[in-house]
Amino acid sequence: MTQYEDAKAGTITAQMRRVAQREHVAPEFIRGEVAAGRLVLPATRLHLAGAGGSSVTLDPCGIGRAITTKVNANIGASPVSSCKEQELVKLALAVRYGADTVMDLSTGGDLDETRRALLAAATVPIGTVPIYSVVVGRDIADVTPQDMLAAIAAQAAQGVDFMTLHAGIRRKHLGLVTGRKMGIVSRGGSLLAKWMVHHDCENPLYEMFDEISAILREHDVTYSLGDGLRPGCLADASDAAQFAELETLGKLVQRARGSGVQVMVEGPGHVPYDQIEMNMKREQALCDGAPFYVLGPVVADVFPGYDHITAAIGATAAAFHGASFLCYVTPSEHLALPTAEEVQAGCIVTKIAAHAADVARGLPGARDWDDRMSEARAAFDWKRQFELAFDGDTARAIRSRDLAGQEDYCSMCGREWCAVRISKEVTRSLGG
Amino acid sequence: MTQYEDAKAGTITAQMRRVAQREHVAPEFIRGEVAAGRLVLPATRLHLAGAGGSSVTLDPCGIGRAITTKVNANIGASPVSSCKEQELVKLALAVRYGADTVMDLSTGGDLDETRRALLAAATVPIGTVPIYSVVVGRDIADVTPQDMLAAIAAQAAQGVDFMTLHAGIRRKHLGLVTGRKMGIVSRGGSLLAKWMVHHDCENPLYEMFDEISAILREHDVTYSLGDGLRPGCLADASDAAQFAELETLGKLVQRARGSGVQVMVEGPGHVPYDQIEMNMKREQALCDGAPFYVLGPVVADVFPGYDHITAAIGATAAAFHGASFLCYVTPSEHLALPTAEEVQAGCIVTKIAAHAADVARGLPGARDWDDRMSEARAAFDWKRQFELAFDGDTARAIRSRDLAGQEDYCSMCGREWCAVRISKEVTRSLGG
């Protein structure tokens, strides 16, 4: 039984209990959300037991609107850069700096070995894009549908917790892309498009959807339905191609659930700030509340080197208006494979987006953390501020440049000019 | 005559023409917006001619909803850190990285000399908080209303283009602050509150408002009506104290205009993301469309070291919903006086917010820049991408880590995996 099937049958699993504990809600509440398809719990039986016999086991994590917004970090070597060891460093950094899940998007090095190593080391759910592993060293046109199915089955058997499968990009959608400025910017989407055009056939992942569902159900792998036609620039956002695919994804959500498989849906990409709310609402309606996993969205195209920030701005709006799951973007997006330092930067800004949105949508208890920080700030308790800060080391280092002690002020204003200190005098005078 | 008086009289000044040219709109359109009070043009006659006889003169800049969103950088030495020379470096960096105006908030060193040097070097409007200069070396309680007036007059005569004057914080508002977590976090606000409590009198800047207006009118200094009671944490946002002051500011806007003086209004601060739209609309309504100059707002309190980003998220929402002018926040906010590097970081993220909002609110031509970037990206024209990028040096450095040439891919995916390249093959196959 998958978590979804258990939930539908009224069973509260150990994993649902753990998620309830982490989110400070009742286990029955989590079960209800999973049963409704509004919350997924990506956790294969293999990873829960320790993938490949590892002593490190998965700590279950829930993704859905009813609970805190989650952050994913994409890592993985490319043919040009990095290796397994470097990617393991990135995994550790990502988790330390707020990633709730990690995707291994390796396209270089020994893919199988890197995936195995990451699964064995990860306490967070691991996601992959299985199509990548079938095109290493050969052309996508030479890959058979059975090759694709075999790759999905092999990775499911390794313990991959969720898989991006671009099953919604269909042959008939491709004509909608020709007028775009950026065309197809999804790697998986572009590979499948090339396959469809070469063979003049429908997308094999669409054709084999029920067979894939059967494999995913067996291991309780969660679908992350890929958005192969997501916009790659502001000009292409919210176009006919994007929404045609989204409509297909809505139908596949129902088919996945019909097969007992957990399912979430991927979304854009590059979207002007004013179109984000509409995009989130459309997905929630078309996909019947399936968790929306957005890739940014970045809200401007002219800031390469800072796209973790253009993405964090869009991600806050997305999480406020309907997304449950935010894929980070790093400073090297559009330019290079991220370094470990950039992975860290990407995680932190995306965590900011997730938390700001959780406060804004009034999630119970979300603001308590901020309130404790404000109290520490008003009390000039620097030690406590650094303990509460998401990245206390960085905050301490900045303050310590000028003042290393527990002074009741900082170097921004100095003691005599500190508004908080003067404000306390005023309040005392007023008898407050 | 001030720009406002000229505009009301139907005169298009040279400064209005220059702003029209910079914004790609008709001069008459700018005149109309200035006359309506919806656009200010902070430009003292002294700075336009070269402050203190300097050969560097002010290039006029407009601030209002009808044109592009503007960015301010706060610089200035504190008693703990920095000096005139370092602040001149920050001025140059701020302008290079997108600041449209700069405020000298010095509270340390030789305030008069630093202000003089910045005015002589700046092509952008310079703002100050005159009350600071009267409390150096003495207690605010010992300062007379005439001292305050003298400081305002002296700085106006130096060529300061806009002044933050906390005239809206009144004696009767102070009781509303006692229940707050953070109290008063505005330096100027806290100083005036202390003065009011000590003397048990009304705010002298409120009492002397018409005299101050006469001084500002003489030099065409623009009012930036300070928000002395802005919230200093999420918990204090949108409270009775904040909105009581805003109501007073709305009345002062009318009095300033009645005296022929240009006026804008300052706003929060720390505001949960969901309250930003309401805050912007309230200011626009209460202050009759006077340009809203927001300080952030930061949307989370637990990320010290990253408050330039929490602020950029809030600033994007603010500029989308009603603000015209964004005060940057740097990574050292709440911790220390910013370094030159942090000034640069603060400017860049705030520029992202301003541009993303300009695109989102459909400002004519705002997205053209992004479209040109997308075209360069699709053409793998790296040279052009770095030319178009807001910070091309940083973008080039990231890409050059792995690949230094004009390859038609980057190290994120490598050549064989590049979706944009594969997408082009697909489009060609489809005859597109």
GROMACS .gro file of C-alpha atoms in nm, chain B residues 80-406:
model
  327
  512VAL     CA    1   3.147   5.365   1.551
  513SER     CA    2   3.248   5.321   1.191
  514SER     CA    3   3.357   5.480   0.859
  515CYS     CA    4   3.465   5.832   0.750
  516LYS     CA    5   3.409   6.087   0.472
  517GLU     CA    6   3.644   5.916   0.226
  518GLN     CA    7   3.475   5.577   0.270
  519GLU     CA    8   3.134   5.735   0.227
  520LEU     CA    9   3.243   5.894  -0.102
  521VAL     CA   10   3.342   5.547  -0.222
  522LYS     CA   11   2.997   5.421  -0.123
  523LEU     CA   12   2.831   5.708  -0.311
  524ALA     CA   13   3.011   5.612  -0.632
  525LEU     CA   14   2.932   5.242  -0.590
  526ALA     CA   15   2.569   5.311  -0.508
  527VAL     CA   16   2.520   5.515  -0.824
  528ARG     CA   17   2.704   5.259  -1.036
  529TYR     CA   18   2.480   4.981  -0.905
  530GLY     CA   19   2.147   5.147  -0.958
  531ALA     CA   20   2.077   5.398  -0.681
  532ASP     CA   21   1.870   5.686  -0.819
  533THR     CA   22   1.918   5.892  -0.503
  534VAL     CA   23   2.143   5.873  -0.199
  535MET     CA   24   2.071   5.973   0.159
  536ASP     CA   25   2.352   6.087   0.386
  537LEU     CA   26   2.250   5.956   0.728
  538SER     CA   27   2.580   6.036   0.896
  539THR     CA   28   2.575   6.045   1.273
  540GLY     CA   29   2.952   6.029   1.318
  541GLY     CA   30   3.257   6.216   1.195
  542ASP     CA   31   3.227   6.577   1.071
  543LEU     CA   32   2.865   6.573   0.956
  544ASP     CA   33   2.880   6.910   0.784
  545GLU     CA   34   3.195   6.828   0.592
  546THR     CA   35   3.071   6.482   0.483
  547ARG     CA   36   2.742   6.630   0.360
  548ARG     CA   37   2.925   6.903   0.171
  549ALA     CA   38   3.157   6.648   0.005
  550LEU     CA   39   2.872   6.419  -0.096
  551LEU     CA   40   2.669   6.705  -0.244
  552ALA     CA   41   2.969   6.827  -0.441
  553ALA     CA   42   3.028   6.478  -0.582
  554ALA     CA   43   2.671   6.364  -0.650
  555THR     CA   44   2.487   6.370  -0.981
  556VAL     CA   45   2.190   6.212  -0.801
  557PRO     CA   46   1.956   6.386  -0.555
  558ILE     CA   47   2.090   6.385  -0.199
  559GLY     CA   48   1.863   6.349   0.101
  560THR     CA   49   1.931   6.403   0.470
  561VAL     CA   50   1.765   6.389   0.812
  562PRO     CA   51   1.846   6.739   0.946
  563ILE     CA   52   1.758   6.657   1.307
  564TYR     CA   53   2.070   6.441   1.326
  565SER     CA   54   2.303   6.737   1.296
  566VAL     CA   55   2.154   6.916   1.597
  567VAL     CA   56   2.202   6.631   1.843
  568VAL     CA   57   2.570   6.562   1.784
  569GLY     CA   58   2.742   6.596   2.119
  570ARG     CA   59   2.432   6.695   2.311
  571ASP     CA   60   2.107   6.556   2.438
  572ILE     CA   61   1.797   6.604   2.225
  573ALA     CA   62   1.620   6.743   2.532
  574ASP     CA   63   1.858   7.043   2.524
  575VAL     CA   64   1.783   7.124   2.161
  576THR     CA   65   1.546   7.416   2.097
  577PRO     CA   66   1.291   7.431   1.816
  578GLN     CA   67   1.495   7.722   1.676
  579ASP     CA   68   1.804   7.497   1.663
  580MET     CA   69   1.606   7.252   1.453
  581LEU     CA   70   1.486   7.524   1.219
  582ALA     CA   71   1.841   7.656   1.186
  583ALA     CA   72   1.971   7.310   1.090
  584ILE     CA   73   1.703   7.272   0.824
  585ALA     CA   74   1.784   7.615   0.683
  586ALA     CA   75   2.158   7.546   0.682
  587GLN     CA   76   2.120   7.216   0.497
  588ALA     CA   77   1.874   7.366   0.249
  589ALA     CA   78   2.132   7.635   0.180
  590GLN     CA   79   2.394   7.365   0.118
  591GLY     CA   80   2.180   7.218  -0.160
  592VAL     CA   81   2.022   6.911   0.001
  593ASP     CA   82   1.749   6.797  -0.239
  594PHE     CA   83   1.510   6.620  -0.005
  595MET     CA   84   1.479   6.602   0.371
  596THR     CA   85   1.327   6.345   0.601
  597LEU     CA   86   1.130   6.544   0.856
  598HIS     CA   87   0.939   6.350   1.119
  599ALA     CA   88   0.662   6.607   1.150
  600GLY     CA   89   0.381   6.353   1.173
  601ILE     CA   90   0.471   6.186   1.502
  602ARG     CA   91   0.261   6.369   1.762
  603ARG     CA   92   0.254   6.378   2.140
  604LYS     CA   93  -0.081   6.201   2.145
  605HIS     CA   94   0.052   5.910   1.937
  606LEU     CA   95   0.318   5.805   2.187
  607GLY     CA   96   0.081   5.618   2.414
  608LEU     CA   97  -0.002   5.391   2.122
  609VAL     CA   98   0.356   5.262   2.117
  610THR     CA   99   0.383   5.124   2.469
  611GLY     CA  100   0.238   4.782   2.384
  612ARG     CA  101   0.476   4.721   2.094
  613LYS     CA  102   0.746   4.457   2.087
  614MET     CA  103   1.003   4.692   1.931
  615GLY     CA  104   0.872   5.037   2.027
  616ILE     CA  105   1.004   5.318   1.806
  617VAL     CA  106   1.275   5.209   1.559
  618SER     CA  107   1.311   5.533   1.366
  619ARG     CA  108   1.612   5.729   1.487
  620GLY     CA  109   1.448   6.064   1.413
  621GLY     CA  110   1.118   5.944   1.555
  622SER     CA  111   1.275   5.828   1.880
  623LEU     CA  112   1.465   6.157   1.923
  624LEU     CA  113   1.151   6.364   1.874
  625ALA     CA  114   0.953   6.135   2.103
  626LYS     CA  115   1.213   6.187   2.374
  627TRP     CA  116   1.195   6.563   2.321
  628MET     CA  117   0.815   6.561   2.346
  629VAL     CA  118   0.812   6.354   2.662
  630HIS     CA  119   1.086   6.559   2.826
  631HIS     CA  120   0.920   6.893   2.755
  632ASP     CA  121   0.566   6.757   2.764
  633CYS     CA  122   0.505   6.948   2.441
  634GLU     CA  123   0.391   6.880   2.086
  635ASN     CA  124   0.647   6.779   1.820
  636PRO     CA  125   0.823   7.104   1.723
  637LEU     CA  126   0.844   6.994   1.358
  638TYR     CA  127   0.465   6.965   1.358
  639GLU     CA  128   0.422   7.298   1.536
  640MET     CA  129   0.663   7.478   1.301
  641PHE     CA  130   0.544   7.303   0.984
  642ASP     CA  131   0.456   7.620   0.795
  643GLU     CA  132   0.787   7.786   0.885
  644ILE     CA  133   0.972   7.476   0.766
  645SER     CA  134   0.769   7.477   0.446
  646ALA     CA  135   0.874   7.837   0.383
  647ILE     CA  136   1.242   7.738   0.409
  648LEU     CA  137   1.196   7.434   0.182
  649ARG     CA  138   1.002   7.640  -0.072
  650GLU     CA  139   1.280   7.897  -0.091
  651HIS     CA  140   1.534   7.638  -0.211
  652ASP     CA  141   1.284   7.391  -0.364
  653VAL     CA  142   1.378   7.117  -0.118
  654THR     CA  143   1.133   6.824  -0.131
  655TYR     CA  144   0.966   6.701   0.185
  656SER     CA  145   1.011   6.336   0.268
  657LEU     CA  146   0.766   6.312   0.556
  658GLY     CA  147   0.928   6.066   0.796
  659ASP     CA  148   0.746   5.771   0.949
  660GLY     CA  149   0.872   5.795   1.303
  661LEU     CA  150   0.631   5.525   1.416
  662ARG     CA  151   0.699   5.269   1.146
  663PRO     CA  152   0.688   4.911   1.272
  664GLY     CA  153   1.023   4.756   1.363
  665CYS     CA  154   0.906   4.395   1.349
  666LEU     CA  155   0.628   4.189   1.192
  667ALA     CA  156   0.434   4.185   1.519
  668ASP     CA  157   0.410   4.566   1.527
  669ALA     CA  158   0.302   4.612   1.164
  670SER     CA  159  -0.018   4.792   1.066
  671ASP     CA  160  -0.093   4.894   1.424
  672ALA     CA  161  -0.276   5.196   1.563
  673ALA     CA  162   0.046   5.395   1.612
  674GLN     CA  163   0.158   5.349   1.252
  675PHE     CA  164  -0.177   5.446   1.106
  676ALA     CA  165  -0.237   5.738   1.343
  677GLU     CA  166   0.087   5.891   1.218
  678LEU     CA  167  -0.003   5.815   0.856
  679GLU     CA  168  -0.329   6.003   0.896
  680THR     CA  169  -0.137   6.306   1.022
  681LEU     CA  170   0.104   6.271   0.728
  682GLY     CA  171  -0.192   6.283   0.491
  683LYS     CA  172  -0.292   6.620   0.636
  684LEU     CA  173   0.066   6.749   0.619
  685VAL     CA  174   0.083   6.653   0.251
  686GLN     CA  175  -0.200   6.900   0.185
  687ARG     CA  176  -0.034   7.169   0.394
  688ALA     CA  177   0.300   7.122   0.216
  689ARG     CA  178   0.131   7.149  -0.123
  690GLY     CA  179  -0.059   7.452   0.002
  691SER     CA  180   0.279   7.611   0.068
  692GLY     CA  181   0.401   7.522  -0.281
  693VAL     CA  182   0.644   7.255  -0.159
  694GLN     CA  183   0.699   6.917  -0.322
  695VAL     CA  184   0.620   6.630  -0.088
  696MET     CA  185   0.655   6.254  -0.059
  697VAL     CA  186   0.575   6.024   0.232
  698GLU     CA  187   0.785   5.758   0.402
  699GLY     CA  188   0.650   5.416   0.494
  700PRO     CA  189   0.737   5.089   0.663
  701GLY     CA  190   0.955   4.906   0.764
  702HIS     CA  191   0.871   4.552   0.873
  703VAL     CA  192   0.543   4.423   0.724
  704PRO     CA  193   0.416   4.068   0.671
  705TYR     CA  194   0.387   4.001   0.298
  706ASP     CA  195   0.007   3.977   0.304
  707GLN     CA  196  -0.031   4.326   0.456
  708ILE     CA  197   0.176   4.511   0.198
  709GLU     CA  198  -0.098   4.574  -0.056
  710MET     CA  199  -0.329   4.717   0.210
  711ASN     CA  200  -0.051   4.942   0.341
  712MET     CA  201   0.025   5.081  -0.006
  713LYS     CA  202  -0.341   5.149  -0.086
  714ARG     CA  203  -0.397   5.318   0.247
  715GLU     CA  204  -0.110   5.559   0.193
  716GLN     CA  205  -0.219   5.642  -0.161
  717ALA     CA  206  -0.571   5.717  -0.034
  718LEU     CA  207  -0.480   5.910   0.285
  719CYS     CA  208  -0.195   6.103   0.121
  720ASP     CA  209  -0.378   6.187  -0.203
  721GLY     CA  210  -0.135   6.005  -0.432
  722ALA     CA  211   0.183   6.158  -0.288
  723PRO     CA  212   0.477   5.933  -0.385
  724PHE     CA  213   0.529   5.660  -0.124
  725TYR     CA  214   0.887   5.598  -0.019
  726VAL     CA  215   0.914   5.264   0.159
  727LEU     CA  216   1.194   5.139   0.382
  728GLY     CA  217   1.197   4.775   0.274
  729PRO     CA  218   0.956   4.648   0.390
  730VAL     CA  219   1.124   4.335   0.522
  731VAL     CA  220   0.885   4.040   0.531
  732ALA     CA  221   1.058   3.820   0.793
  733ASP     CA  222   1.256   3.896   1.108
  734VAL     CA  223   1.470   3.585   1.141
  735PHE     CA  224   1.722   3.633   0.861
  736PRO     CA  225   1.976   3.890   0.989
  737GLY     CA  226   2.263   3.896   0.741
  738TYR     CA  227   2.011   3.861   0.456
  739ASP     CA  228   1.777   4.152   0.516
  740HIS     CA  229   1.860   4.299   0.176
  741ILE     CA  230   1.670   3.996   0.042
  742THR     CA  231   1.379   3.999   0.289
  743ALA     CA  232   1.349   4.368   0.194
  744ALA     CA  233   1.369   4.309  -0.182
  745ILE     CA  234   1.079   4.065  -0.157
  746GLY     CA  235   0.868   4.320   0.029
  747ALA     CA  236   0.984   4.603  -0.196
  748THR     CA  237   0.867   4.421  -0.510
  749ALA     CA  238   0.520   4.380  -0.361
  750ALA     CA  239   0.524   4.743  -0.242
  751ALA     CA  240   0.626   4.882  -0.580
  752PHE     CA  241   0.368   4.665  -0.753
  753HIS     CA  242   0.088   4.782  -0.526
  754GLY     CA  243   0.161   5.153  -0.481
  755ALA     CA  244   0.510   5.261  -0.379
  756SER     CA  245   0.722   5.478  -0.611
  757PHE     CA  246   1.047   5.486  -0.424
  758LEU     CA  247   1.234   5.200  -0.255
  759CYS     CA  248   1.491   5.255   0.014
  760TYR     CA  249   1.744   4.979  -0.004
  761VAL     CA  250   1.835   4.758   0.288
  762THR     CA  251   2.182   4.604   0.309
  763PRO     CA  252   2.298   4.265   0.440
  764SER     CA  253   2.423   4.439   0.757
  765GLU     CA  254   2.083   4.585   0.854
  766HIS     CA  255   2.018   4.528   1.228
  767LEU     CA  256   2.386   4.437   1.274
  768ALA     CA  257   2.638   4.696   1.159
  769LEU     CA  258   2.713   4.992   0.936
  770PRO     CA  259   2.730   4.859   0.578
  771THR     CA  260   3.062   4.821   0.398
  772ALA     CA  261   3.104   4.938   0.040
  773GLU     CA  262   3.048   4.580  -0.077
  774GLU     CA  263   2.722   4.563   0.116
  775VAL     CA  264   2.610   4.896  -0.028
  776GLN     CA  265   2.658   4.739  -0.371
  777ALA     CA  266   2.462   4.426  -0.276
  778GLY     CA  267   2.180   4.636  -0.133
  779CYS     CA  268   2.154   4.848  -0.447
  780ILE     CA  269   2.145   4.549  -0.681
  781VAL     CA  270   1.868   4.359  -0.502
  782THR     CA  271   1.658   4.674  -0.470
  783LYS     CA  272   1.703   4.742  -0.840
  784ILE     CA  273   1.574   4.388  -0.902
  785ALA     CA  274   1.264   4.472  -0.699
  786ALA     CA  275   1.208   4.801  -0.882
  787HIS     CA  276   1.247   4.647  -1.228
  788ALA     CA  277   1.039   4.336  -1.153
  789ALA     CA  278   0.760   4.561  -1.030
  790ASP     CA  279   0.785   4.792  -1.332
  791VAL     CA  280   0.746   4.492  -1.564
  792ALA     CA  281   0.458   4.357  -1.355
  793ARG     CA  282   0.264   4.682  -1.352
  794GLY     CA  283   0.296   4.701  -1.728
  795LEU     CA  284   0.500   5.019  -1.750
  796PRO     CA  285   0.542   5.081  -2.125
  797GLY     CA  286   0.873   4.944  -2.248
  798ALA     CA  287   0.977   4.801  -1.911
  799ARG     CA  288   1.002   4.444  -2.043
  800ASP     CA  289   1.197   4.536  -2.358
  801TRP     CA  290   1.524   4.498  -2.169
  802ASP     CA  291   1.428   4.144  -2.059
  803ASP     CA  292   1.317   4.055  -2.410
  804ARG     CA  293   1.652   4.161  -2.554
  805MET     CA  294   1.823   3.947  -2.292
  806SER     CA  295   1.606   3.647  -2.381
  807GLU     CA  296   1.694   3.690  -2.747
  808ALA     CA  297   2.066   3.701  -2.665
  809ARG     CA  298   2.021   3.392  -2.447
  810ALA     CA  299   1.841   3.199  -2.720
  811ALA     CA  300   2.117   3.300  -2.965
  812PHE     CA  301   2.391   3.187  -2.721
  813ASP     CA  302   2.536   3.537  -2.760
  814TRP     CA  303   2.728   3.553  -2.432
  815LYS     CA  304   2.896   3.883  -2.509
  816ARG     CA  305   2.559   4.046  -2.560
  817GLN     CA  306   2.417   3.880  -2.249
  818PHE     CA  307   2.696   4.028  -2.038
  819GLU     CA  308   2.641   4.369  -2.196
  820LEU     CA  309   2.269   4.356  -2.120
  821ALA     CA  310   2.304   4.208  -1.770
  822PHE     CA  311   2.261   4.457  -1.489
  823ASP     CA  312   2.590   4.333  -1.344
  824GLY     CA  313   2.768   4.178  -1.641
  825ASP     CA  314   3.100   4.146  -1.456
  826THR     CA  315   2.952   3.912  -1.198
  827ALA     CA  316   2.766   3.708  -1.459
  828ARG     CA  317   3.080   3.673  -1.673
  829ALA     CA  318   3.287   3.565  -1.375
  830ILE     CA  319   3.045   3.286  -1.288
  831ARG     CA  320   3.028   3.150  -1.640
  832SER     CA  321   3.403   3.181  -1.692
  833ARG     CA  322   3.476   2.946  -1.402
  834ASP     CA  323   3.413   2.653  -1.633
  835LEU     CA  324   3.394   2.787  -1.988
  836ALA     CA  325   3.561   3.098  -2.118
  837GLY     CA  326   3.463   3.096  -2.485
  838GLN     CA  327   3.150   3.154  -2.689
   0.00000   0.00000   0.00000
